[in-house]
């Protein structure tokens, strides 16, 4: 895949144009695998941007977005410093596109949890098919061969 391991989206790498980094995952071998948001989801966010900016109450979203791993606390602080509520909402929608494959369904879930059902419906309709539910991914501590840990049961 063009762009793999370059820090650029495959399309940007092919065109030679600079682009923002996408969320990626490095395997144990160090090989980077793209886990980009689906194009149909990015298009839904772009088509709905005006309505999202008008209707989002970002202050209700910051905590859940951070708690569910969509954004780090530093990213949330950056978006909060964008200015007005509308500017914060606009930055949130723009940055959401870069947050990987699970970001969109998690965002829809958070929208519903915070009373933004109309916006979640609009985004789902924009995708043309139901969105699969988000997968709750959490880091797991693995024991390496020869390594002992005291286990508390």
Coordinates of N, CA, C and O in Angstrom, one line a residue, residues 57 60-61 64 68 105-117 120 134:
X57 N -22.5 20.3 21.3 CA -22.1 21.0 22.5 C -20.8 20.3 23.0 O -20.9 19.3 23.7
X60 N -19.9 18.8 26.5 CA -20.4 17.5 26.9 C -19.6 16.3 26.4 O -19.8 15.2 26.9
X61 N -18.8 16.5 25.4 CA -18.1 15.4 24.7 C -16.7 15.2 25.1 O -16.2 14.1 24.9
X64 N -16.0 12.1 27.7 CA -16.2 10.8 27.0 C -15.2 10.5 25.9 O -14.8 9.4 25.7
X68 N -12.8 7.3 26.3 CA -12.9 6.2 25.4 C -11.8 6.1 24.4 O -11.8 5.3 23.5
X105 N -17.5 5.1 15.0 CA -18.6 4.5 15.8 C -18.5 4.9 17.3 O -19.6 5.0 17.9
X106 N -17.4 5.1 17.8 CA -17.3 5.6 19.2 C -17.9 7.0 19.3 O -18.7 7.3 20.2
X107 N -17.6 7.9 18.4 CA -18.2 9.2 18.3 C -19.7 9.1 18.2 O -20.4 9.9 19.0
X108 N -20.2 8.3 17.4 CA -21.7 8.1 17.3 C -22.3 7.7 18.6 O -23.3 8.2 19.0
X109 N -21.7 6.8 19.3 CA -22.1 6.3 20.6 C -22.1 7.4 21.6 O -23.1 7.6 22.3
X110 N -21.1 8.2 21.6 CA -21.0 9.3 22.5 C -22.0 10.4 22.2 O -22.6 11.0 23.1
X111 N -22.2 10.6 20.9 CA -23.3 11.6 20.5 C -24.6 11.1 21.1 O -25.4 12.0 21.7
X112 N -25.0 9.9 21.0 CA -26.2 9.4 21.5 C -26.3 9.5 23.0 O -27.3 9.9 23.6
X113 N -25.1 9.1 23.7 CA -25.1 9.2 25.2 C -25.2 10.6 25.7 O -25.6 10.8 26.9
X114 N -24.9 11.6 24.9 CA -24.9 13.0 25.4 C -26.1 13.8 24.8 O -26.1 15.0 24.9
X115 N -27.1 13.1 24.2 CA -28.3 13.8 23.7 C -28.2 14.4 22.4 O -29.0 15.2 22.0
X116 N -27.2 14.0 21.6 CA -27.0 14.5 20.2 C -27.6 13.5 19.2 O -27.0 13.3 18.2
X117 N -28.7 12.9 19.5 CA -29.2 11.8 18.7 C -29.5 12.3 17.2 O -29.2 11.5 16.3
X120 N -26.2 12.2 15.4 CA -25.8 10.8 15.2 C -26.6 10.2 14.1 O -26.0 9.5 13.2
X134 N -18.8 0.1 18.2 CA -17.4 0.2 18.5 C -16.9 -1.0 19.3 O -17.7 -1.6 20.1

